[in-house]
PDB file of C-alpha atoms in Angstrom:
ATOM      1  CA  MET A   7       7.124  18.880  15.336  1.00  0.00           C
ATOM      2  CA  THR A   8      10.278  21.547  16.693  1.00  0.00           C
ATOM      3  CA  ASN A   9      12.652  23.463  14.948  1.00  0.00           C
ATOM      4  CA  GLY A  10      15.230  21.150  14.678  1.00  0.00           C
ATOM      5  CA  PHE A  11      13.774  19.012  11.797  1.00  0.00           C
ATOM      6  CA  THR A  12      11.210  21.516  10.710  1.00  0.00           C
ATOM      7  CA  ARG A  13      13.727  23.723   8.067  1.00  0.00           C
ATOM      8  CA  LEU A  14      14.876  20.275   7.188  1.00  0.00           C
ATOM      9  CA  THR A  15      12.022  18.024   7.141  1.00  0.00           C
ATOM     10  CA  GLU A  16      10.367  21.590   4.549  1.00  0.00           C
ATOM     11  CA  GLN A  17      13.548  21.075   2.092  1.00  0.00           C
ATOM     12  CA  PHE A  18      13.191  17.523   1.783  1.00  0.00           C
ATOM     13  CA  LEU A  19       9.851  17.455   0.797  1.00  0.00           C
ATOM     14  CA  VAL A  20      10.635  20.598  -1.990  1.00  0.00           C
ATOM     15  CA  HIS A  21      13.822  18.164  -3.214  1.00  0.00           C
ATOM     16  CA  ILE A  22      11.537  14.563  -3.500  1.00  0.00           C
ATOM     17  CA  GLY A  23       8.702  16.793  -4.616  1.00  0.00           C
ATOM     18  CA  VAL A  24      10.388  19.019  -7.477  1.00  0.00           C
ATOM     19  CA  GLU A  25      13.535  18.546  -7.708  1.00  0.00           C
ATOM     20  CA  ARG A  26      12.516  14.548  -8.323  1.00  0.00           C
ATOM     21  CA  GLY A  27       9.790  14.954  -9.507  1.00  0.00           C
ATOM     22  CA  LEU A  28       7.775  12.632  -7.696  1.00  0.00           C
ATOM     23  CA  ALA A  29       3.809  12.202  -7.998  1.00  0.00           C
ATOM     24  CA  THR A  30       1.986  14.007  -5.067  1.00  0.00           C
ATOM     25  CA  ALA A  31       0.586  11.536  -3.347  1.00  0.00           C
ATOM     26  CA  THR A  32       3.715   9.533  -2.979  1.00  0.00           C
ATOM     27  CA  VAL A  33       5.192  13.581  -1.280  1.00  0.00           C
ATOM     28  CA  THR A  34       2.672  12.549   0.759  1.00  0.00           C
ATOM     29  CA  ALA A  35       2.935   9.490   1.609  1.00  0.00           C
ATOM     30  CA  TYR A  36       6.876  10.568   2.606  1.00  0.00           C
ATOM     31  CA  GLU A  37       5.600  13.459   4.832  1.00  0.00           C
ATOM     32  CA  SER A  38       2.982  11.122   6.910  1.00  0.00           C
ATOM     33  CA  ASP A  39       5.758   8.402   7.098  1.00  0.00           C
ATOM     34  CA  ILE A  40       8.475  11.405   7.923  1.00  0.00           C
ATOM     35  CA  ALA A  41       6.631  13.087  10.125  1.00  0.00           C
ATOM     36  CA  LYS A  42       5.728   9.576  12.676  1.00  0.00           C
ATOM     37  CA  TYR A  43       9.344   9.390  12.747  1.00  0.00           C
ATOM     38  CA  ILE A  44      10.073  12.556  14.147  1.00  0.00           C
ATOM     39  CA  ASP A  45       7.103  12.415  16.241  1.00  0.00           C
ATOM     40  CA  TRP A  46       8.377   9.019  17.616  1.00  0.00           C
ATOM     41  CA  LEU A  47      12.479  10.614  17.932  1.00  0.00           C
ATOM     42  CA  GLU A  48      11.009  13.583  20.023  1.00  0.00           C
ATOM     43  CA  THR A  49       9.192  10.902  22.688  1.00  0.00           C
ATOM     44  CA  ARG A  50      12.454   9.649  23.113  1.00  0.00           C
ATOM     45  CA  GLY A  51      14.644  13.346  24.013  1.00  0.00           C
ATOM     46  CA  ILE A  52      16.086  13.312  20.473  1.00  0.00           C
ATOM     47  CA  HIS A  53      15.282  16.622  18.520  1.00  0.00           C
ATOM     48  CA  GLU A  54      18.421  17.354  16.412  1.00  0.00           C
ATOM     49  CA  PRO A  55      19.379  15.195  12.992  1.00  0.00           C
ATOM     50  CA  ASP A  56      22.528  14.851  13.947  1.00  0.00           C
ATOM     51  CA  ALA A  57      21.376  13.382  17.221  1.00  0.00           C
ATOM     52  CA  ILE A  58      19.770  10.250  16.341  1.00  0.00           C
ATOM     53  CA  THR A  59      21.723   7.313  16.325  1.00  0.00           C
ATOM     54  CA  LYS A  60      21.417   3.432  14.569  1.00  0.00           C
ATOM     55  CA  GLN A  61      19.747   2.246  17.445  1.00  0.00           C
ATOM     56  CA  ASP A  62      17.219   5.389  17.240  1.00  0.00           C
ATOM     57  CA  VAL A  63      16.525   3.855  13.895  1.00  0.00           C
ATOM     58  CA  GLU A  64      16.131   0.088  14.805  1.00  0.00           C
ATOM     59  CA  ASP A  65      14.126   0.744  17.826  1.00  0.00           C
ATOM     60  CA  TYR A  66      11.748   2.710  15.760  1.00  0.00           C
ATOM     61  CA  ILE A  67      11.390  -0.055  13.332  1.00  0.00           C
ATOM     62  CA  ALA A  68      10.221  -2.321  16.483  1.00  0.00           C
ATOM     63  CA  ALA A  69       8.085  -0.274  17.947  1.00  0.00           C
ATOM     64  CA  LEU A  70       6.711  -0.744  14.338  1.00  0.00           C
ATOM     65  CA  ASP A  71       6.632  -4.284  15.178  1.00  0.00           C
ATOM     66  CA  GLN A  72       5.044  -3.847  18.444  1.00  0.00           C
ATOM     67  CA  ALA A  73       2.092  -1.881  17.603  1.00  0.00           C
ATOM     68  CA  GLY A  74       1.451  -4.544  14.695  1.00  0.00           C
ATOM     69  CA  GLU A  75       2.082  -2.881  11.921  1.00  0.00           C
ATOM     70  CA  SER A  76       2.988  -5.320   8.380  1.00  0.00           C
ATOM     71  CA  ALA A  77       5.991  -6.460   7.313  1.00  0.00           C
ATOM     72  CA  ARG A  78       5.844  -4.644   4.136  1.00  0.00           C
ATOM     73  CA  SER A  79       4.069  -1.298   5.900  1.00  0.00           C
ATOM     74  CA  LYS A  80       7.405  -1.769   8.109  1.00  0.00           C
ATOM     75  CA  ALA A  81       9.346  -1.813   5.219  1.00  0.00           C
ATOM     76  CA  ARG A  82       7.477   1.159   3.053  1.00  0.00           C
ATOM     77  CA  ARG A  83       8.775   3.358   6.706  1.00  0.00           C
ATOM     78  CA  LEU A  84      11.522   2.268   6.602  1.00  0.00           C
ATOM     79  CA  ALA A  85      12.488   2.866   3.241  1.00  0.00           C
ATOM     80  CA  SER A  86      11.250   6.985   3.690  1.00  0.00           C
ATOM     81  CA  ILE A  87      13.349   6.983   6.968  1.00  0.00           C
ATOM     82  CA  HIS A  88      16.412   5.555   3.813  1.00  0.00           C
ATOM     83  CA  GLU A  89      15.555   8.772   1.841  1.00  0.00           C
ATOM     84  CA  PHE A  90      14.881  11.375   5.024  1.00  0.00           C
ATOM     85  CA  HIS A  91      18.587  10.213   6.404  1.00  0.00           C
ATOM     86  CA  ARG A  92      20.596  10.257   2.307  1.00  0.00           C
ATOM     87  CA  PHE A  93      18.685  13.815   2.379  1.00  0.00           C
ATOM     88  CA  ALA A  94      20.067  15.249   5.448  1.00  0.00           C
ATOM     89  CA  LEU A  95      23.711  13.984   5.059  1.00  0.00           C
ATOM     90  CA  GLY A  96      23.393  15.168   1.116  1.00  0.00           C
ATOM     91  CA  GLN A  97      22.327  18.661   3.078  1.00  0.00           C
ATOM     92  CA  HIS A  98      25.619  17.849   5.470  1.00  0.00           C
ATOM     93  CA  ALA A  99      22.756  18.552   8.403  1.00  0.00           C
ATOM     94  CA  VAL A 100      24.535  15.291  10.263  1.00  0.00           C
ATOM     95  CA  THR A 101      27.526  13.875   9.283  1.00  0.00           C
ATOM     96  CA  ALA A 102      26.895  10.234   8.935  1.00  0.00           C
ATOM     97  CA  ASP A 103      23.677   8.181   7.375  1.00  0.00           C
ATOM     98  CA  VAL A 104      22.975   6.023  10.616  1.00  0.00           C
ATOM     99  CA  SER A 105      20.052   4.167   8.587  1.00  0.00           C
ATOM    100  CA  ALA A 106      22.155   2.945   5.852  1.00  0.00           C
ATOM    101  CA  ALA A 107      22.737   0.015   7.722  1.00  0.00           C
ATOM    102  CA  VAL A 108      19.036  -1.028   9.153  1.00  0.00           C
ATOM    103  CA  LYS A 109      17.569  -3.097   6.847  1.00  0.00           C
ATOM    104  CA  ALA A 110      13.529  -3.842   6.164  1.00  0.00           C
ATOM    105  CA  PRO A 111      12.417  -6.408   8.515  1.00  0.00           C
ATOM    106  CA  LYS A 112      11.903 -10.062   6.995  1.00  0.00           C
ATOM    107  CA  GLY A 113       8.660 -10.598   4.942  1.00  0.00           C
ATOM    108  CA  ALA A 114       8.804  -7.270   3.648  1.00  0.00           C
ATOM    109  CA  SER A 115       9.089  -8.723  -0.042  1.00  0.00           C
ATOM    110  CA  THR A 116       6.166 -10.607  -0.376  1.00  0.00           C
ATOM    111  CA  LEU A 117       5.013 -11.773  -3.604  1.00  0.00           C
ATOM    112  CA  PRO A 118       2.060  -9.487  -5.278  1.00  0.00           C
ATOM    113  CA  ASP A 119      -1.746 -11.082  -5.861  1.00  0.00           C
ATOM    114  CA  VAL A 120      -1.740 -12.732  -9.388  1.00  0.00           C
ATOM    115  CA  LEU A 121      -3.865 -14.094 -11.306  1.00  0.00           C
ATOM    116  CA  THR A 122      -3.832 -16.917 -13.530  1.00  0.00           C
ATOM    117  CA  VAL A 123      -4.452 -16.363 -18.014  1.00  0.00           C
ATOM    118  CA  ASP A 124      -7.248 -18.406 -17.730  1.00  0.00           C
ATOM    119  CA  GLU A 125      -8.999 -16.613 -14.714  1.00  0.00           C
ATOM    120  CA  VAL A 126      -7.340 -13.190 -16.196  1.00  0.00           C
ATOM    121  CA  THR A 127      -9.815 -14.213 -19.223  1.00  0.00           C
ATOM    122  CA  ARG A 128     -12.639 -15.894 -17.288  1.00  0.00           C
ATOM    123  CA  LEU A 129     -12.342 -11.606 -15.913  1.00  0.00           C
ATOM    124  CA  LEU A 130     -12.462 -10.077 -19.320  1.00  0.00           C
ATOM    125  CA  ASP A 131     -14.709 -12.519 -20.094  1.00  0.00           C
ATOM    126  CA  THR A 132     -17.304 -11.778 -17.798  1.00  0.00           C
ATOM    127  CA  ALA A 133     -16.966  -7.490 -17.637  1.00  0.00           C
ATOM    128  CA  ALA A 134     -18.753  -8.349 -21.526  1.00  0.00           C
ATOM    129  CA  VAL A 135     -21.704  -9.726 -20.466  1.00  0.00           C
ATOM    130  CA  GLY A 136     -22.352 -11.516 -23.130  1.00  0.00           C
ATOM    131  CA  GLY A 137     -22.064  -8.679 -25.633  1.00  0.00           C
ATOM    132  CA  SER A 138     -23.880  -6.492 -24.318  1.00  0.00           C
ATOM    133  CA  THR A 139     -23.900  -2.696 -25.590  1.00  0.00           C
ATOM    134  CA  ASP A 140     -25.032  -1.115 -22.650  1.00  0.00           C
ATOM    135  CA  PRO A 141     -22.592   1.977 -22.535  1.00  0.00           C
ATOM    136  CA  VAL A 142     -21.701   1.193 -19.176  1.00  0.00           C
ATOM    137  CA  VAL A 143     -21.106  -2.548 -19.750  1.00  0.00           C
ATOM    138  CA  LEU A 144     -18.819  -1.005 -23.495  1.00  0.00           C
ATOM    139  CA  ARG A 145     -17.244   1.038 -21.134  1.00  0.00           C
ATOM    140  CA  ASP A 146     -16.146  -1.333 -18.425  1.00  0.00           C
ATOM    141  CA  LYS A 147     -15.298  -4.058 -20.876  1.00  0.00           C
ATOM    142  CA  ALA A 148     -12.541  -1.151 -22.350  1.00  0.00           C
ATOM    143  CA  LEU A 149     -11.174  -0.456 -19.258  1.00  0.00           C
ATOM    144  CA  LEU A 150     -10.880  -3.647 -17.840  1.00  0.00           C
ATOM    145  CA  GLU A 151      -8.755  -4.925 -21.461  1.00  0.00           C
ATOM    146  CA  PHE A 152      -6.901  -2.110 -21.263  1.00  0.00           C
ATOM    147  CA  MET A 153      -5.785  -1.983 -17.598  1.00  0.00           C
ATOM    148  CA  TYR A 154      -4.758  -5.609 -18.424  1.00  0.00           C
ATOM    149  CA  ALA A 155      -3.123  -4.789 -22.039  1.00  0.00           C
ATOM    150  CA  THR A 156      -0.395  -2.225 -20.451  1.00  0.00           C
ATOM    151  CA  GLY A 157      -0.010  -3.614 -17.375  1.00  0.00           C
ATOM    152  CA  CYS A 158      -1.045   0.546 -16.254  1.00  0.00           C
ATOM    153  CA  ARG A 159      -1.406   1.443 -12.817  1.00  0.00           C
ATOM    154  CA  VAL A 160      -5.005   3.057 -11.729  1.00  0.00           C
ATOM    155  CA  SER A 161      -4.076   6.598 -11.888  1.00  0.00           C
ATOM    156  CA  GLU A 162      -2.798   6.054 -15.084  1.00  0.00           C
ATOM    157  CA  ALA A 163      -6.541   4.926 -16.564  1.00  0.00           C
ATOM    158  CA  THR A 164      -7.761   7.428 -14.814  1.00  0.00           C
ATOM    159  CA  GLY A 165      -6.161   9.798 -16.351  1.00  0.00           C
ATOM    160  CA  THR A 166      -5.684   8.963 -19.574  1.00  0.00           C
ATOM    161  CA  ASN A 167      -7.056  10.422 -22.757  1.00  0.00           C
ATOM    162  CA  LEU A 168      -8.305  10.123 -25.566  1.00  0.00           C
ATOM    163  CA  ASP A 169      -5.253  11.833 -28.096  1.00  0.00           C
ATOM    164  CA  ASP A 170      -3.230   9.259 -25.225  1.00  0.00           C
ATOM    165  CA  ILE A 171      -4.732   6.601 -27.672  1.00  0.00           C
ATOM    166  CA  ASP A 172      -3.590   5.436 -31.131  1.00  0.00           C
ATOM    167  CA  LEU A 173      -5.747   2.730 -31.935  1.00  0.00           C
ATOM    168  CA  ASP A 174      -4.064   2.392 -36.101  1.00  0.00           C
ATOM    169  CA  GLU A 175      -0.581   2.364 -34.220  1.00  0.00           C
ATOM    170  CA  HIS A 176      -1.507   0.065 -31.540  1.00  0.00           C
ATOM    171  CA  ILE A 177       0.070   2.074 -29.142  1.00  0.00           C
ATOM    172  CA  ALA A 178      -1.403   4.198 -25.479  1.00  0.00           C
ATOM    173  CA  ARG A 179       0.709   6.632 -24.251  1.00  0.00           C
ATOM    174  CA  LEU A 180       0.851   6.269 -20.325  1.00  0.00           C
ATOM    175  CA  MET A 181       1.861   9.240 -17.459  1.00  0.00           C
ATOM    176  CA  GLY A 182       4.037   7.387 -14.442  1.00  0.00           C
ATOM    177  CA  LYS A 183       5.207   8.664 -11.268  1.00  0.00           C
ATOM    178  CA  GLY A 184       6.790  11.843 -11.711  1.00  0.00           C
ATOM    179  CA  SER A 185       5.013  13.071 -14.501  1.00  0.00           C
ATOM    180  CA  LYS A 186       6.544  11.098 -17.009  1.00  0.00           C
ATOM    181  CA  GLN A 187       6.121   9.456 -19.739  1.00  0.00           C
ATOM    182  CA  ARG A 188       6.180   6.243 -21.585  1.00  0.00           C
ATOM    183  CA  LEU A 189       4.887   3.912 -24.597  1.00  0.00           C
ATOM    184  CA  VAL A 190       3.375   0.397 -24.191  1.00  0.00           C
ATOM    185  CA  PRO A 191       1.444  -1.478 -26.676  1.00  0.00           C
ATOM    186  CA  LEU A 192      -2.083  -1.832 -27.199  1.00  0.00           C
ATOM    187  CA  GLY A 193      -2.734  -5.741 -27.771  1.00  0.00           C
ATOM    188  CA  SER A 194      -5.378  -7.088 -30.616  1.00  0.00           C
ATOM    189  CA  TYR A 195      -8.342  -7.488 -27.810  1.00  0.00           C
ATOM    190  CA  ALA A 196      -7.989  -4.063 -26.261  1.00  0.00           C
ATOM    191  CA  CYS A 197      -8.474  -2.201 -29.537  1.00  0.00           C
ATOM    192  CA  ARG A 198     -11.115  -3.790 -30.623  1.00  0.00           C
ATOM    193  CA  ALA A 199     -13.110  -3.578 -26.797  1.00  0.00           C
ATOM    194  CA  ILE A 200     -11.854   0.468 -26.639  1.00  0.00           C
ATOM    195  CA  THR A 201     -13.094   0.706 -30.063  1.00  0.00           C
ATOM    196  CA  ALA A 202     -16.321  -0.780 -28.923  1.00  0.00           C
ATOM    197  CA  TYR A 203     -16.997   1.602 -25.978  1.00  0.00           C
ATOM    198  CA  LEU A 204     -15.934   4.620 -28.299  1.00  0.00           C
ATOM    199  CA  ASN A 205     -17.820   3.567 -31.316  1.00  0.00           C
ATOM    200  CA  ALA A 206     -21.088   2.892 -28.990  1.00  0.00           C
ATOM    201  CA  GLY A 207     -20.456   4.095 -25.102  1.00  0.00           C
ATOM    202  CA  ARG A 208     -18.565   7.107 -24.715  1.00  0.00           C
ATOM    203  CA  GLY A 209     -20.314   9.181 -26.315  1.00  0.00           C
ATOM    204  CA  GLU A 210     -23.701   8.340 -24.678  1.00  0.00           C
ATOM    205  CA  LEU A 211     -22.039   8.828 -21.461  1.00  0.00           C
ATOM    206  CA  GLU A 212     -20.523  12.340 -22.501  1.00  0.00           C
ATOM    207  CA  ARG A 213     -24.473  13.206 -23.047  1.00  0.00           C
ATOM    208  CA  ARG A 214     -25.458  12.070 -19.532  1.00  0.00           C
ATOM    209  CA  SER A 215     -23.382  14.935 -17.768  1.00  0.00           C
ATOM    210  CA  SER A 216     -25.028  17.968 -16.181  1.00  0.00           C
ATOM    211  CA  ALA A 217     -21.625  19.987 -16.449  1.00  0.00           C
ATOM    212  CA  LYS A 218     -22.267  23.232 -18.862  1.00  0.00           C
ATOM    213  CA  ILE A 219     -19.208  21.460 -20.626  1.00  0.00           C
ATOM    214  CA  PRO A 220     -18.872  18.173 -21.014  1.00  0.00           C
ATOM    215  CA  GLU A 221     -15.699  16.173 -20.549  1.00  0.00           C
ATOM    216  CA  ARG A 222     -14.307  16.202 -24.084  1.00  0.00           C
ATOM    217  CA  ARG A 223     -10.574  14.519 -23.175  1.00  0.00           C
ATOM    218  CA  ALA A 224     -10.710  11.840 -20.667  1.00  0.00           C
ATOM    219  CA  LEU A 225     -11.111   8.320 -22.532  1.00  0.00           C
ATOM    220  CA  PHE A 226     -12.980   6.493 -19.464  1.00  0.00           C
ATOM    221  CA  LEU A 227     -16.219   8.499 -17.945  1.00  0.00           C
ATOM    222  CA  ASN A 228     -18.529   7.707 -15.118  1.00  0.00           C
ATOM    223  CA  LYS A 229     -22.140   7.139 -14.881  1.00  0.00           C
ATOM    224  CA  ARG A 230     -22.586  10.793 -14.834  1.00  0.00           C
ATOM    225  CA  GLY A 231     -19.957  11.740 -17.826  1.00  0.00           C
ATOM    226  CA  LYS A 232     -17.387  13.015 -15.729  1.00  0.00           C
ATOM    227  CA  ARG A 233     -13.263  11.881 -15.685  1.00  0.00           C
ATOM    228  CA  ILE A 234     -13.478   7.908 -13.785  1.00  0.00           C
ATOM    229  CA  SER A 235     -11.658   8.081 -11.043  1.00  0.00           C
ATOM    230  CA  ARG A 236     -10.183   5.888  -8.842  1.00  0.00           C
ATOM    231  CA  GLN A 237     -12.599   4.587  -6.795  1.00  0.00           C
ATOM    232  CA  SER A 238     -15.034   4.131  -9.298  1.00  0.00           C
ATOM    233  CA  VAL A 239     -12.433   1.389 -10.837  1.00  0.00           C
ATOM    234  CA  TRP A 240     -11.649  -0.236  -7.616  1.00  0.00           C
ATOM    235  CA  GLU A 241     -15.369  -0.817  -7.867  1.00  0.00           C
ATOM    236  CA  ILE A 242     -15.452  -2.084 -10.919  1.00  0.00           C
ATOM    237  CA  VAL A 243     -12.299  -4.777 -10.584  1.00  0.00           C
ATOM    238  CA  LYS A 244     -14.149  -6.083  -7.555  1.00  0.00           C
ATOM    239  CA  ALA A 245     -18.069  -6.347  -9.067  1.00  0.00           C
ATOM    240  CA  THR A 246     -16.884  -7.480 -12.230  1.00  0.00           C
ATOM    241  CA  GLY A 247     -14.384 -10.484  -9.978  1.00  0.00           C
ATOM    242  CA  GLU A 248     -17.153 -11.542  -8.067  1.00  0.00           C
ATOM    243  CA  ARG A 249     -19.182 -12.516 -10.645  1.00  0.00           C
ATOM    244  CA  ALA A 250     -16.791 -13.942 -12.511  1.00  0.00           C
ATOM    245  CA  GLY A 251     -16.542 -16.120  -9.463  1.00  0.00           C
ATOM    246  CA  ILE A 252     -12.747 -15.600  -8.496  1.00  0.00           C
ATOM    247  CA  THR A 253     -12.048 -15.926  -5.191  1.00  0.00           C
ATOM    248  CA  LYS A 254      -8.351 -14.529  -5.146  1.00  0.00           C
ATOM    249  CA  PRO A 255      -8.190 -10.775  -3.161  1.00  0.00           C
ATOM    250  CA  LEU A 256      -8.634  -8.991  -6.624  1.00  0.00           C
ATOM    251  CA  HIS A 257      -7.492  -4.806  -6.938  1.00  0.00           C
ATOM    252  CA  PRO A 258      -6.779  -2.859  -9.763  1.00  0.00           C
ATOM    253  CA  HIS A 259      -3.062  -3.627  -9.263  1.00  0.00           C
ATOM    254  CA  THR A 260      -3.816  -7.586  -9.465  1.00  0.00           C
ATOM    255  CA  LEU A 261      -4.081  -6.525 -13.466  1.00  0.00           C
ATOM    256  CA  ARG A 262      -0.750  -5.046 -13.193  1.00  0.00           C
ATOM    257  CA  HIS A 263       1.085  -7.969 -11.519  1.00  0.00           C
ATOM    258  CA  SER A 264      -0.698 -10.141 -13.209  1.00  0.00           C
ATOM    259  CA  PHE A 265       0.593  -8.570 -16.104  1.00  0.00           C
ATOM    260  CA  ALA A 266       4.155  -8.617 -15.457  1.00  0.00           C
ATOM    261  CA  THR A 267       4.197 -12.186 -14.491  1.00  0.00           C
ATOM    262  CA  HIS A 268       2.193 -13.485 -17.224  1.00  0.00           C
ATOM    263  CA  LEU A 269       5.121 -11.599 -19.549  1.00  0.00           C
ATOM    264  CA  ILE A 270       7.753 -13.152 -17.793  1.00  0.00           C
ATOM    265  CA  GLN A 271       6.090 -16.491 -18.031  1.00  0.00           C
ATOM    266  CA  GLY A 272       6.200 -15.814 -21.763  1.00  0.00           C
ATOM    267  CA  GLY A 273       9.244 -14.754 -21.733  1.00  0.00           C
ATOM    268  CA  ALA A 274       9.901 -11.223 -22.064  1.00  0.00           C
ATOM    269  CA  ASP A 275      13.166 -10.606 -20.257  1.00  0.00           C
ATOM    270  CA  VAL A 276      12.607  -8.219 -16.541  1.00  0.00           C
ATOM    271  CA  ARG A 277      14.453  -5.086 -18.784  1.00  0.00           C
ATOM    272  CA  THR A 278      11.598  -5.382 -20.937  1.00  0.00           C
ATOM    273  CA  VAL A 279       9.055  -5.904 -18.384  1.00  0.00           C
ATOM    274  CA  GLN A 280      10.855  -2.962 -16.233  1.00  0.00           C
ATOM    275  CA  GLU A 281      10.332  -0.455 -18.908  1.00  0.00           C
ATOM    276  CA  LEU A 282       6.767  -0.991 -19.745  1.00  0.00           C
ATOM    277  CA  LEU A 283       5.830  -1.002 -15.994  1.00  0.00           C
ATOM    278  CA  GLY A 284       7.777   2.401 -15.523  1.00  0.00           C
ATOM    279  CA  HIS A 285       9.513   1.367 -12.769  1.00  0.00           C
ATOM    280  CA  ALA A 286      12.337   3.525 -12.020  1.00  0.00           C
ATOM    281  CA  SER A 287      14.717   0.598 -10.630  1.00  0.00           C
ATOM    282  CA  VAL A 288      15.139  -2.898 -12.139  1.00  0.00           C
ATOM    283  CA  THR A 289      15.132  -4.432  -8.165  1.00  0.00           C
ATOM    284  CA  THR A 290      11.574  -2.968  -8.025  1.00  0.00           C
ATOM    285  CA  THR A 291      10.573  -5.631 -11.210  1.00  0.00           C
ATOM    286  CA  GLN A 292      12.422  -8.307 -10.349  1.00  0.00           C
ATOM    287  CA  ILE A 293      10.146  -9.687  -7.859  1.00  0.00           C
ATOM    288  CA  TYR A 294       8.035 -11.270 -10.467  1.00  0.00           C
ATOM    289  CA  THR A 295      11.214 -13.366 -11.023  1.00  0.00           C
ATOM    290  CA  HIS A 296      10.214 -15.080  -8.506  1.00  0.00           C
ATOM    291  CA  VAL A 297       6.122 -15.824  -9.200  1.00  0.00           C
ATOM    292  CA  SER A 298       6.524 -18.643 -10.987  1.00  0.00           C
ATOM    293  CA  PRO A 299       9.241 -21.073  -9.959  1.00  0.00           C
ATOM    294  CA  GLU A 300       8.334 -23.784 -13.126  1.00  0.00           C
ATOM    295  CA  ALA A 301       8.803 -21.007 -15.529  1.00  0.00           C
ATOM    296  CA  LEU A 302      12.364 -20.670 -14.210  1.00  0.00           C
ATOM    297  CA  ILE A 303      13.051 -24.325 -13.966  1.00  0.00           C
ATOM    298  CA  GLU A 304      11.697 -25.015 -17.402  1.00  0.00           C
ATOM    299  CA  THR A 305      14.096 -22.078 -18.958  1.00  0.00           C
ATOM    300  CA  TYR A 306      16.573 -23.622 -16.965  1.00  0.00           C
ATOM    301  CA  LEU A 307      16.039 -27.182 -18.104  1.00  0.00           C
ATOM    302  CA  THR A 308      16.006 -25.893 -21.429  1.00  0.00           C
ATOM    303  CA  ALA A 309      19.106 -23.936 -22.054  1.00  0.00           C
ATOM    304  CA  HIS A 310      21.799 -25.408 -19.690  1.00  0.00           C
ATOM    305  CA  PRO A 311      23.832 -27.967 -21.330  1.00  0.00           C
ATOM    306  CA  ARG A 312      24.516 -29.814 -18.650  1.00  0.00           C
ATOM    307  CA  ALA A 313      20.931 -29.922 -16.953  1.00  0.00           C
ATOM    308  CA  ARG A 314      19.454 -33.440 -18.044  1.00  0.00           C
TER     309      ARG A 314
END
């Protein structure tokens, strides 16, 4: 990366990381996307931000297509480029945002993987393994119930502390992207599972720790008494899904997608679901309104005065 881009890129990363407060992983993703974009521009002899044209941006997206990148990946990279160019315009490094008119490739807005209510029930019942009192089983049951009850991200589940849970009030506090907190309800199933885990599971896991100072804060612990990791959550979800006989693609975000979809199907409005998910924009949440056309048709037939 040459000096023409170096200073602007450094300022951009400070802007999104410090001023906007985006999560470290998000900043890292932006940094990677922009670095690859600039490397490609420099192979075309472009070494200054104001030398980039709309055609260059379009050609870069086309190059990603030729490289076999998925529509979703291309859309994410273009989103990073849009942010970078908007920032460059705000810093007066360029006289126009040449990326503004470049649209995401078709097919980028793919519907998320979603479980039916019956499949979620099967998954959560399987996690209990017939009422076992094994601390790991109790933890897995509580973890999965918590994730489906709150629609949390995997990082929010692993980051939840004991003092973030109020079982009397059925409330959980989640720390979302950009260190933004939100309160979400905890249903009765989740509260019962977490109570069972706290009464007969977490203490045993904490005692298994070899550390001089045990983990006192984290809600969910691994088998060695440490705060559970994202990778462990992935493995728990996958293993439980296999035991439950679920053949759909299954990952922690599947529970989040299912949470949102089931709320929309149950009559929740998009703005409420947006708040529960911690989405900055309602546009992100609106994808869930397209998952179940049957529910939309039913609502239309019920509500429209001349539908029947």
